[in-house]
Amino acid sequence: MKIEKIIELTAARVVAGSLKTAPEITKAFSSDLMSDVLTLDHHDIVLITGLANIQLLRTVEIADVPVVLLCRNKTATPEMIELANEIGIVFLETPFSIFRAGGILYENGLKPLY
Amino acid sequence: MAEILEFDITGGDFIQAGKASSKIKKKLKQLNIDSLAVKRIVVAIYEAELNVVAHASSGKLTVVFEPGVVIVTVSDSGPGIENIGQAMEAGFSTASKKVREMGFGAGMGLPNIKKNTDELVIESKVGEGTTLRFKVYC
Ligand SMILES: Nc1ncnc2c1ncn2[C@@H]1O[C@H](COP(=O)(O)OP(=O)(O)O)[C@@H](O)[C@H]1O
Ligand SMILES: [Mg+2]
């Protein structure tokens, strides 16, 4: 799935990163637990999360996650946006809950990891 | 020729946590290490770094890059680990509420370090501190 499609389906806005260089995504994983994200073997995923802190960005950098969807109008701080740009991920914010965003993306063809 | 990188880690500093891992990741990429090995190394280092931040008062991280192997030592001053066998169990955690709010503290760190490394030795003295040594072949 193209990132543009993810944005459209979840009414998201781009807060960091460039859509031009973004990869196509086939799978999604949802968690607020960063230790869990660090156990994943797959990494070309969109991470759907409600955790809005700097460790979210550190974790996706270490775990090679290219796209993050921050749910339910949690807002990224300037420090988080700066780090997201530095790492080179696409960072999205959606007003939808994790449940709703995940449900819609699943229905439209994104595959779960487990 | 072996190259060495050293970093200081400050207990409780969740803003800085992960910076060392990030620098090491860049270094490994420069060295053209295969991306799966890079991920194993940096995941293990990041979880070890977080353990110092979450559980200890200060620490030192040393990474030695040798041809074919990366050797990591993370040594801290802190409370130490009373029962290492128990600490290695998935799900065992004494992490504070603050640590859990940061997205960690589920007792998955040490098991994940074990999973991602080829050799792991943990030494600890209660009331003094903990040292992790691990190797990843690459
Ligand atoms: N460097 C350390 N100093 C003191 N205790 C530690 C250290 N690392 C780990 N521990 C102990 O081992 C437990 C399990 O560690 P870990 O698997 O990383 O899970 P978590 O950090 O999420 O609690 C910790 O909760 C803590 O009690
Ligand atoms: Mg830990």
PDB file of C-alpha atoms and ligand atoms in Angstrom:
ATOM      1  CA  MET A   1       0.000   0.000   0.000  1.00  0.00           C
ATOM      2  CA  LYS A   2       1.244   3.448  -0.874  1.00  0.00           C
ATOM      3  CA  ILE A   3       1.694   5.881   2.017  1.00  0.00           C
ATOM      4  CA  GLU A   4      -0.709   8.257   0.260  1.00  0.00           C
ATOM      5  CA  LYS A   5      -3.388   5.597   0.624  1.00  0.00           C
ATOM      6  CA  ILE A   6      -2.653   5.162   4.336  1.00  0.00           C
ATOM      7  CA  ILE A   7      -2.948   8.921   4.764  1.00  0.00           C
ATOM      8  CA  GLU A   8      -6.235   9.041   2.862  1.00  0.00           C
ATOM      9  CA  LEU A   9      -7.789   6.075   4.693  1.00  0.00           C
ATOM     10  CA  THR A  10      -6.896   7.344   8.173  1.00  0.00           C
ATOM     11  CA  ALA A  11      -7.405  11.080   7.528  1.00  0.00           C
ATOM     12  CA  ALA A  12      -3.797  11.500   8.599  1.00  0.00           C
ATOM     13  CA  ARG A  13      -1.431  14.422   8.223  1.00  0.00           C
ATOM     14  CA  VAL A  14       2.261  14.206   7.566  1.00  0.00           C
ATOM     15  CA  VAL A  15       4.312  15.757  10.358  1.00  0.00           C
ATOM     16  CA  ALA A  16       7.738  14.590   9.191  1.00  0.00           C
ATOM     17  CA  GLY A  17       9.390  12.833   6.290  1.00  0.00           C
ATOM     18  CA  SER A  18       9.077  12.779   2.553  1.00  0.00           C
ATOM     19  CA  LEU A  19       6.485  10.736   0.682  1.00  0.00           C
ATOM     20  CA  LYS A  20       8.700  10.624  -2.405  1.00  0.00           C
ATOM     21  CA  THR A  21      11.286   8.365  -0.850  1.00  0.00           C
ATOM     22  CA  ALA A  22       8.841   6.345   1.263  1.00  0.00           C
ATOM     23  CA  PRO A  23       8.594   2.621   0.553  1.00  0.00           C
ATOM     24  CA  GLU A  24       5.361   0.769  -0.152  1.00  0.00           C
ATOM     25  CA  ILE A  25       4.034  -0.885   2.972  1.00  0.00           C
ATOM     26  CA  THR A  26       2.467  -4.337   3.081  1.00  0.00           C
ATOM     27  CA  LYS A  27       2.271  -4.997   6.808  1.00  0.00           C
ATOM     28  CA  ALA A  28       1.309  -3.248  10.007  1.00  0.00           C
ATOM     29  CA  PHE A  29       1.972  -3.733  13.697  1.00  0.00           C
ATOM     30  CA  SER A  30       0.257  -1.989  16.546  1.00  0.00           C
ATOM     31  CA  SER A  31       1.808  -1.464  19.982  1.00  0.00           C
ATOM     32  CA  ASP A  32       2.554   1.058  22.692  1.00  0.00           C
ATOM     33  CA  LEU A  33       5.236  -1.252  24.024  1.00  0.00           C
ATOM     34  CA  MET A  34       8.593  -0.369  22.511  1.00  0.00           C
ATOM     35  CA  SER A  35      10.278  -3.534  23.825  1.00  0.00           C
ATOM     36  CA  ASP A  36       7.773  -5.439  21.717  1.00  0.00           C
ATOM     37  CA  VAL A  37       8.636  -3.425  18.608  1.00  0.00           C
ATOM     38  CA  LEU A  38      12.287  -4.329  19.250  1.00  0.00           C
ATOM     39  CA  THR A  39      11.477  -8.054  18.977  1.00  0.00           C
ATOM     40  CA  LEU A  40      10.080  -7.832  15.431  1.00  0.00           C
ATOM     41  CA  ASP A  41      11.891  -9.649  12.648  1.00  0.00           C
ATOM     42  CA  HIS A  42      10.046  -7.794   9.913  1.00  0.00           C
ATOM     43  CA  HIS A  43      10.679  -4.125   9.570  1.00  0.00           C
ATOM     44  CA  ASP A  44       9.032  -2.776   6.425  1.00  0.00           C
ATOM     45  CA  ILE A  45       5.908  -1.962   8.377  1.00  0.00           C
ATOM     46  CA  VAL A  46       3.748   0.869   9.522  1.00  0.00           C
ATOM     47  CA  LEU A  47       3.786   1.076  13.307  1.00  0.00           C
ATOM     48  CA  ILE A  48       0.386   2.137  14.648  1.00  0.00           C
ATOM     49  CA  THR A  49       0.831   3.543  18.136  1.00  0.00           C
ATOM     50  CA  GLY A  50      -0.480   5.841  20.838  1.00  0.00           C
ATOM     51  CA  LEU A  51       2.913   6.405  22.434  1.00  0.00           C
ATOM     52  CA  ALA A  52       4.053   9.980  21.875  1.00  0.00           C
ATOM     53  CA  ASN A  53       7.547  10.371  23.245  1.00  0.00           C
ATOM     54  CA  ILE A  54      11.144  10.575  22.090  1.00  0.00           C
ATOM     55  CA  GLN A  55      11.737   6.856  22.744  1.00  0.00           C
ATOM     56  CA  LEU A  56       9.164   6.053  20.051  1.00  0.00           C
ATOM     57  CA  LEU A  57      11.523   7.635  17.530  1.00  0.00           C
ATOM     58  CA  ARG A  58      14.650   6.036  18.994  1.00  0.00           C
ATOM     59  CA  THR A  59      12.925   2.671  18.850  1.00  0.00           C
ATOM     60  CA  VAL A  60      11.811   2.943  15.238  1.00  0.00           C
ATOM     61  CA  GLU A  61      15.298   4.079  14.292  1.00  0.00           C
ATOM     62  CA  ILE A  62      16.859   1.030  15.937  1.00  0.00           C
ATOM     63  CA  ALA A  63      14.160  -1.332  14.639  1.00  0.00           C
ATOM     64  CA  ASP A  64      14.283   0.033  11.042  1.00  0.00           C
ATOM     65  CA  VAL A  65      10.574   0.933  10.970  1.00  0.00           C
ATOM     66  CA  PRO A  66       9.966   3.330   8.034  1.00  0.00           C
ATOM     67  CA  VAL A  67       6.463   4.643   8.809  1.00  0.00           C
ATOM     68  CA  VAL A  68       4.774   5.595  12.096  1.00  0.00           C
ATOM     69  CA  LEU A  69       1.094   6.418  12.533  1.00  0.00           C
ATOM     70  CA  LEU A  70       0.411   8.233  15.794  1.00  0.00           C
ATOM     71  CA  CYS A  71      -3.228   7.835  16.787  1.00  0.00           C
ATOM     72  CA  ARG A  72      -6.025   9.737  18.422  1.00  0.00           C
ATOM     73  CA  ASN A  73      -4.687  13.244  17.962  1.00  0.00           C
ATOM     74  CA  LYS A  74      -1.624  12.722  20.119  1.00  0.00           C
ATOM     75  CA  THR A  75       0.717  15.434  18.994  1.00  0.00           C
ATOM     76  CA  ALA A  76       4.361  15.044  18.203  1.00  0.00           C
ATOM     77  CA  THR A  77       6.617  17.519  20.002  1.00  0.00           C
ATOM     78  CA  PRO A  78       9.118  19.651  18.009  1.00  0.00           C
ATOM     79  CA  GLU A  79      11.910  17.401  19.357  1.00  0.00           C
ATOM     80  CA  MET A  80      10.105  14.309  18.083  1.00  0.00           C
ATOM     81  CA  ILE A  81       9.569  15.868  14.651  1.00  0.00           C
ATOM     82  CA  GLU A  82      13.208  16.921  14.447  1.00  0.00           C
ATOM     83  CA  LEU A  83      14.374  13.419  15.298  1.00  0.00           C
ATOM     84  CA  ALA A  84      11.915  11.852  12.832  1.00  0.00           C
ATOM     85  CA  ASN A  85      13.342  14.035  10.061  1.00  0.00           C
ATOM     86  CA  GLU A  86      16.885  13.189  11.095  1.00  0.00           C
ATOM     87  CA  ILE A  87      16.149   9.454  11.000  1.00  0.00           C
ATOM     88  CA  GLY A  88      14.270   9.808   7.718  1.00  0.00           C
ATOM     89  CA  ILE A  89      10.985   8.104   8.597  1.00  0.00           C
ATOM     90  CA  VAL A  90       7.513   9.154   7.533  1.00  0.00           C
ATOM     91  CA  PHE A  91       5.680  10.317  10.632  1.00  0.00           C
ATOM     92  CA  LEU A  92       1.888  10.602  10.472  1.00  0.00           C
ATOM     93  CA  GLU A  93      -0.779  11.769  12.907  1.00  0.00           C
ATOM     94  CA  THR A  94      -4.384  10.604  12.733  1.00  0.00           C
ATOM     95  CA  PRO A  95      -7.448  11.600  14.761  1.00  0.00           C
ATOM     96  CA  PHE A  96      -8.563   7.940  14.654  1.00  0.00           C
ATOM     97  CA  SER A  97      -8.052   5.515  17.527  1.00  0.00           C
ATOM     98  CA  ILE A  98      -5.562   2.672  17.175  1.00  0.00           C
ATOM     99  CA  PHE A  99      -8.510   0.290  16.819  1.00  0.00           C
ATOM    100  CA  ARG A 100     -10.169   2.295  14.063  1.00  0.00           C
ATOM    101  CA  ALA A 101      -6.977   3.023  12.109  1.00  0.00           C
ATOM    102  CA  GLY A 102      -5.897  -0.612  12.346  1.00  0.00           C
ATOM    103  CA  GLY A 103      -9.338  -1.887  11.353  1.00  0.00           C
ATOM    104  CA  ILE A 104      -9.537   0.308   8.269  1.00  0.00           C
ATOM    105  CA  LEU A 105      -6.007  -0.510   7.118  1.00  0.00           C
ATOM    106  CA  TYR A 106      -6.613  -4.242   7.652  1.00  0.00           C
ATOM    107  CA  GLU A 107      -9.854  -4.082   5.712  1.00  0.00           C
ATOM    108  CA  ASN A 108      -8.025  -2.373   2.855  1.00  0.00           C
ATOM    109  CA  GLY A 109      -5.339  -4.996   2.575  1.00  0.00           C
ATOM    110  CA  LEU A 110      -2.501  -4.337   5.016  1.00  0.00           C
ATOM    111  CA  LYS A 111      -1.409  -7.655   6.540  1.00  0.00           C
ATOM    112  CA  PRO A 112      -0.764  -8.295  10.216  1.00  0.00           C
ATOM    113  CA  LEU A 113       2.643  -9.558  11.384  1.00  0.00           C
ATOM    114  CA  TYR A 114       1.089 -12.154  13.681  1.00  0.00           C
TER     115      TYR A 114
ATOM    116  CA  MET B   1      42.423  -3.197  12.890  1.00  0.00           C
ATOM    117  CA  ALA B   2      39.981  -2.965  15.759  1.00  0.00           C
ATOM    118  CA  GLU B   3      38.112   0.275  16.280  1.00  0.00           C
ATOM    119  CA  ILE B   4      36.630   1.257  19.624  1.00  0.00           C
ATOM    120  CA  LEU B   5      33.734   3.536  20.537  1.00  0.00           C
ATOM    121  CA  GLU B   6      32.943   4.527  24.124  1.00  0.00           C
ATOM    122  CA  PHE B   7      29.917   6.244  25.609  1.00  0.00           C
ATOM    123  CA  ASP B   8      28.774   7.341  29.063  1.00  0.00           C
ATOM    124  CA  ILE B   9      25.205   6.510  30.039  1.00  0.00           C
ATOM    125  CA  THR B  10      23.306   8.497  32.668  1.00  0.00           C
ATOM    126  CA  GLY B  11      20.745   6.717  34.831  1.00  0.00           C
ATOM    127  CA  GLY B  12      17.235   8.144  34.568  1.00  0.00           C
ATOM    128  CA  ASP B  13      17.957  10.183  31.442  1.00  0.00           C
ATOM    129  CA  PHE B  14      15.295   9.035  29.004  1.00  0.00           C
ATOM    130  CA  ILE B  15      15.912  11.942  26.648  1.00  0.00           C
ATOM    131  CA  GLN B  16      19.477  10.819  25.911  1.00  0.00           C
ATOM    132  CA  ALA B  17      18.701   7.091  25.996  1.00  0.00           C
ATOM    133  CA  GLY B  18      19.287   5.594  22.587  1.00  0.00           C
ATOM    134  CA  LYS B  19      21.731   8.225  21.347  1.00  0.00           C
ATOM    135  CA  ALA B  20      24.699   5.911  21.747  1.00  0.00           C
ATOM    136  CA  SER B  21      22.854   3.113  19.932  1.00  0.00           C
ATOM    137  CA  SER B  22      22.042   5.512  17.124  1.00  0.00           C
ATOM    138  CA  LYS B  23      25.699   6.517  16.697  1.00  0.00           C
ATOM    139  CA  ILE B  24      26.777   2.892  16.730  1.00  0.00           C
ATOM    140  CA  LYS B  25      24.216   2.096  14.069  1.00  0.00           C
ATOM    141  CA  LYS B  26      25.696   4.772  11.802  1.00  0.00           C
ATOM    142  CA  LYS B  27      29.172   3.397  12.399  1.00  0.00           C
ATOM    143  CA  LEU B  28      28.110  -0.176  11.562  1.00  0.00           C
ATOM    144  CA  LYS B  29      26.532   1.020   8.337  1.00  0.00           C
ATOM    145  CA  GLN B  30      29.755   2.813   7.405  1.00  0.00           C
ATOM    146  CA  LEU B  31      31.585  -0.450   7.989  1.00  0.00           C
ATOM    147  CA  ASN B  32      29.204  -2.099   5.494  1.00  0.00           C
ATOM    148  CA  ILE B  33      27.969  -4.707   7.955  1.00  0.00           C
ATOM    149  CA  ASP B  34      24.964  -6.654   6.679  1.00  0.00           C
ATOM    150  CA  SER B  35      21.693  -5.004   7.724  1.00  0.00           C
ATOM    151  CA  LEU B  36      20.350  -8.010   9.669  1.00  0.00           C
ATOM    152  CA  ALA B  37      23.526  -8.135  11.768  1.00  0.00           C
ATOM    153  CA  VAL B  38      23.335  -4.356  12.282  1.00  0.00           C
ATOM    154  CA  LYS B  39      19.820  -4.728  13.605  1.00  0.00           C
ATOM    155  CA  ARG B  40      20.767  -7.549  15.987  1.00  0.00           C
ATOM    156  CA  ILE B  41      23.693  -5.549  17.360  1.00  0.00           C
ATOM    157  CA  VAL B  42      21.847  -2.264  17.817  1.00  0.00           C
ATOM    158  CA  VAL B  43      18.725  -3.852  19.320  1.00  0.00           C
ATOM    159  CA  ALA B  44      20.905  -5.596  21.930  1.00  0.00           C
ATOM    160  CA  ILE B  45      22.869  -2.414  22.664  1.00  0.00           C
ATOM    161  CA  TYR B  46      19.738  -0.282  22.888  1.00  0.00           C
ATOM    162  CA  GLU B  47      18.044  -2.647  25.372  1.00  0.00           C
ATOM    163  CA  ALA B  48      21.267  -2.761  27.423  1.00  0.00           C
ATOM    164  CA  GLU B  49      21.555   1.030  27.337  1.00  0.00           C
ATOM    165  CA  LEU B  50      17.913   1.316  28.450  1.00  0.00           C
ATOM    166  CA  ASN B  51      18.557  -1.032  31.356  1.00  0.00           C
ATOM    167  CA  VAL B  52      21.255   1.308  32.651  1.00  0.00           C
ATOM    168  CA  VAL B  53      18.918   4.292  32.217  1.00  0.00           C
ATOM    169  CA  ALA B  54      15.981   2.449  33.812  1.00  0.00           C
ATOM    170  CA  HIS B  55      17.664   0.538  36.615  1.00  0.00           C
ATOM    171  CA  ALA B  56      21.128   1.967  37.405  1.00  0.00           C
ATOM    172  CA  SER B  57      22.707   5.318  38.255  1.00  0.00           C
ATOM    173  CA  SER B  58      25.449   5.549  35.635  1.00  0.00           C
ATOM    174  CA  GLY B  59      27.224   3.367  33.148  1.00  0.00           C
ATOM    175  CA  LYS B  60      29.754   2.971  30.407  1.00  0.00           C
ATOM    176  CA  LEU B  61      29.244   1.394  26.993  1.00  0.00           C
ATOM    177  CA  THR B  62      32.224   0.148  25.025  1.00  0.00           C
ATOM    178  CA  VAL B  63      31.967  -1.268  21.519  1.00  0.00           C
ATOM    179  CA  VAL B  64      34.915  -2.939  19.819  1.00  0.00           C
ATOM    180  CA  PHE B  65      34.637  -3.457  16.076  1.00  0.00           C
ATOM    181  CA  GLU B  66      36.807  -6.310  14.853  1.00  0.00           C
ATOM    182  CA  PRO B  67      36.699  -7.988  11.479  1.00  0.00           C
ATOM    183  CA  GLY B  68      33.835 -10.509  11.734  1.00  0.00           C
ATOM    184  CA  VAL B  69      32.736  -9.645  15.248  1.00  0.00           C
ATOM    185  CA  VAL B  70      31.393  -6.790  17.356  1.00  0.00           C
ATOM    186  CA  ILE B  71      32.185  -7.007  21.066  1.00  0.00           C
ATOM    187  CA  VAL B  72      30.100  -4.963  23.496  1.00  0.00           C
ATOM    188  CA  THR B  73      30.574  -4.229  27.208  1.00  0.00           C
ATOM    189  CA  VAL B  74      27.950  -2.345  29.207  1.00  0.00           C
ATOM    190  CA  SER B  75      28.946  -1.793  32.771  1.00  0.00           C
ATOM    191  CA  ASP B  76      27.073   0.203  35.388  1.00  0.00           C
ATOM    192  CA  SER B  77      27.099   1.436  38.959  1.00  0.00           C
ATOM    193  CA  GLY B  78      23.739   0.619  40.416  1.00  0.00           C
ATOM    194  CA  PRO B  79      21.709  -1.777  42.518  1.00  0.00           C
ATOM    195  CA  GLY B  80      22.923  -4.887  40.730  1.00  0.00           C
ATOM    196  CA  ILE B  81      20.791  -7.936  39.978  1.00  0.00           C
ATOM    197  CA  GLU B  82      20.078 -10.334  42.819  1.00  0.00           C
ATOM    198  CA  ASN B  83      18.903 -13.273  40.747  1.00  0.00           C
ATOM    199  CA  ILE B  84      20.193 -13.217  37.174  1.00  0.00           C
ATOM    200  CA  GLY B  85      18.252 -16.354  36.203  1.00  0.00           C
ATOM    201  CA  GLN B  86      15.009 -14.695  37.224  1.00  0.00           C
ATOM    202  CA  ALA B  87      15.941 -11.408  35.505  1.00  0.00           C
ATOM    203  CA  MET B  88      16.464 -13.353  32.255  1.00  0.00           C
ATOM    204  CA  GLU B  89      12.921 -14.740  32.372  1.00  0.00           C
ATOM    205  CA  ALA B  90      10.560 -13.121  29.877  1.00  0.00           C
ATOM    206  CA  GLY B  91       8.112 -10.927  31.739  1.00  0.00           C
ATOM    207  CA  PHE B  92      10.133 -10.462  34.943  1.00  0.00           C
ATOM    208  CA  SER B  93      10.522  -6.765  35.657  1.00  0.00           C
ATOM    209  CA  THR B  94      11.037  -4.410  38.572  1.00  0.00           C
ATOM    210  CA  ALA B  95      10.706  -1.345  36.333  1.00  0.00           C
ATOM    211  CA  SER B  96       9.037   1.772  37.719  1.00  0.00           C
ATOM    212  CA  LYS B  97       5.798   3.256  36.455  1.00  0.00           C
ATOM    213  CA  LYS B  98       7.823   5.967  34.714  1.00  0.00           C
ATOM    214  CA  VAL B  99       9.800   3.378  32.768  1.00  0.00           C
ATOM    215  CA  ARG B 100       6.581   1.658  31.718  1.00  0.00           C
ATOM    216  CA  GLU B 101       5.122   4.966  30.583  1.00  0.00           C
ATOM    217  CA  MET B 102       8.153   5.348  28.305  1.00  0.00           C
ATOM    218  CA  GLY B 103       7.157   2.132  26.505  1.00  0.00           C
ATOM    219  CA  PHE B 104       9.522  -0.244  28.313  1.00  0.00           C
ATOM    220  CA  GLY B 105       9.551  -2.256  31.523  1.00  0.00           C
ATOM    221  CA  ALA B 106       7.775  -5.376  30.296  1.00  0.00           C
ATOM    222  CA  GLY B 107      10.637  -7.677  31.194  1.00  0.00           C
ATOM    223  CA  MET B 108      11.531  -8.280  27.562  1.00  0.00           C
ATOM    224  CA  GLY B 109      14.926  -6.561  27.414  1.00  0.00           C
ATOM    225  CA  LEU B 110      17.330  -9.196  28.693  1.00  0.00           C
ATOM    226  CA  PRO B 111      15.599 -12.056  26.796  1.00  0.00           C
ATOM    227  CA  ASN B 112      15.809  -9.968  23.621  1.00  0.00           C
ATOM    228  CA  ILE B 113      19.502  -9.230  24.216  1.00  0.00           C
ATOM    229  CA  LYS B 114      20.026 -12.982  24.585  1.00  0.00           C
ATOM    230  CA  LYS B 115      18.100 -13.673  21.368  1.00  0.00           C
ATOM    231  CA  ASN B 116      20.093 -11.175  19.321  1.00  0.00           C
ATOM    232  CA  THR B 117      23.610 -12.020  20.501  1.00  0.00           C
ATOM    233  CA  ASP B 118      25.941 -14.955  19.904  1.00  0.00           C
ATOM    234  CA  GLU B 119      27.584 -14.889  23.308  1.00  0.00           C
ATOM    235  CA  LEU B 120      26.280 -13.197  26.443  1.00  0.00           C
ATOM    236  CA  VAL B 121      27.797 -13.040  29.912  1.00  0.00           C
ATOM    237  CA  ILE B 122      26.185 -11.143  32.787  1.00  0.00           C
ATOM    238  CA  GLU B 123      28.001 -10.394  36.019  1.00  0.00           C
ATOM    239  CA  SER B 124      26.409  -8.509  38.849  1.00  0.00           C
ATOM    240  CA  LYS B 125      27.061  -7.588  42.455  1.00  0.00           C
ATOM    241  CA  VAL B 126      24.148  -6.427  44.568  1.00  0.00           C
ATOM    242  CA  GLY B 127      24.714  -2.858  45.737  1.00  0.00           C
ATOM    243  CA  GLU B 128      27.575  -2.303  43.285  1.00  0.00           C
ATOM    244  CA  GLY B 129      26.523  -2.805  39.704  1.00  0.00           C
ATOM    245  CA  THR B 130      26.114  -4.947  36.640  1.00  0.00           C
ATOM    246  CA  THR B 131      28.262  -5.768  33.629  1.00  0.00           C
ATOM    247  CA  LEU B 132      26.971  -7.253  30.392  1.00  0.00           C
ATOM    248  CA  ARG B 133      29.399  -8.549  27.817  1.00  0.00           C
ATOM    249  CA  PHE B 134      28.188  -9.772  24.483  1.00  0.00           C
ATOM    250  CA  LYS B 135      29.385 -10.603  20.991  1.00  0.00           C
ATOM    251  CA  VAL B 136      27.666 -10.640  17.642  1.00  0.00           C
ATOM    252  CA  TYR B 137      29.405 -12.295  14.701  1.00  0.00           C
ATOM    253  CA  CYS B 138      28.897 -10.498  11.448  1.00  0.00           C
TER     254      CYS B 138
HETATM  255  N1  LIG C   1      21.609  -2.920  34.672  1.00  0.00           N
HETATM  256  C1  LIG C   1      20.739  -3.386  35.573  1.00  0.00           C
HETATM  257  N2  LIG C   1      20.839  -3.046  36.877  1.00  0.00           N
HETATM  258  C2  LIG C   1      19.966  -3.522  37.808  1.00  0.00           C
HETATM  259  N3  LIG C   1      18.942  -4.333  37.505  1.00  0.00           N
HETATM  260  C3  LIG C   1      18.775  -4.709  36.213  1.00  0.00           C
HETATM  261  C4  LIG C   1      19.651  -4.253  35.193  1.00  0.00           C
HETATM  262  N4  LIG C   1      19.249  -4.801  34.029  1.00  0.00           N
HETATM  263  C5  LIG C   1      18.180  -5.558  34.309  1.00  0.00           C
HETATM  264  N5  LIG C   1      17.883  -5.519  35.622  1.00  0.00           N
HETATM  265  C6  LIG C   1      16.805  -6.253  36.336  1.00  0.00           C
HETATM  266  O1  LIG C   1      16.330  -7.278  35.492  1.00  0.00           O
HETATM  267  C7  LIG C   1      14.929  -7.066  35.213  1.00  0.00           C
HETATM  268  C8  LIG C   1      14.608  -7.537  33.810  1.00  0.00           C
HETATM  269  O2  LIG C   1      15.293  -6.756  32.846  1.00  0.00           O
HETATM  270  P1  LIG C   1      14.713  -6.633  31.376  1.00  0.00           P
HETATM  271  O3  LIG C   1      14.474  -8.009  30.832  1.00  0.00           O
HETATM  272  O4  LIG C   1      15.573  -5.740  30.581  1.00  0.00           O
HETATM  273  O5  LIG C   1      13.267  -6.002  31.599  1.00  0.00           O
HETATM  274  P2  LIG C   1      12.830  -4.511  32.011  1.00  0.00           P
HETATM  275  O6  LIG C   1      14.032  -3.630  31.871  1.00  0.00           O
HETATM  276  O7  LIG C   1      11.763  -4.213  31.049  1.00  0.00           O
HETATM  277  O8  LIG C   1      12.331  -4.600  33.408  1.00  0.00           O
HETATM  278  C9  LIG C   1      14.717  -5.580  35.454  1.00  0.00           C
HETATM  279  O9  LIG C   1      13.381  -5.258  35.736  1.00  0.00           O
HETATM  280  C10 LIG C   1      15.625  -5.351  36.661  1.00  0.00           C
HETATM  281  O10 LIG C   1      15.035  -5.836  37.839  1.00  0.00           O
HETATM  282 MG    MG C   2      15.140  -3.677  30.131  1.00  0.00          MG
END
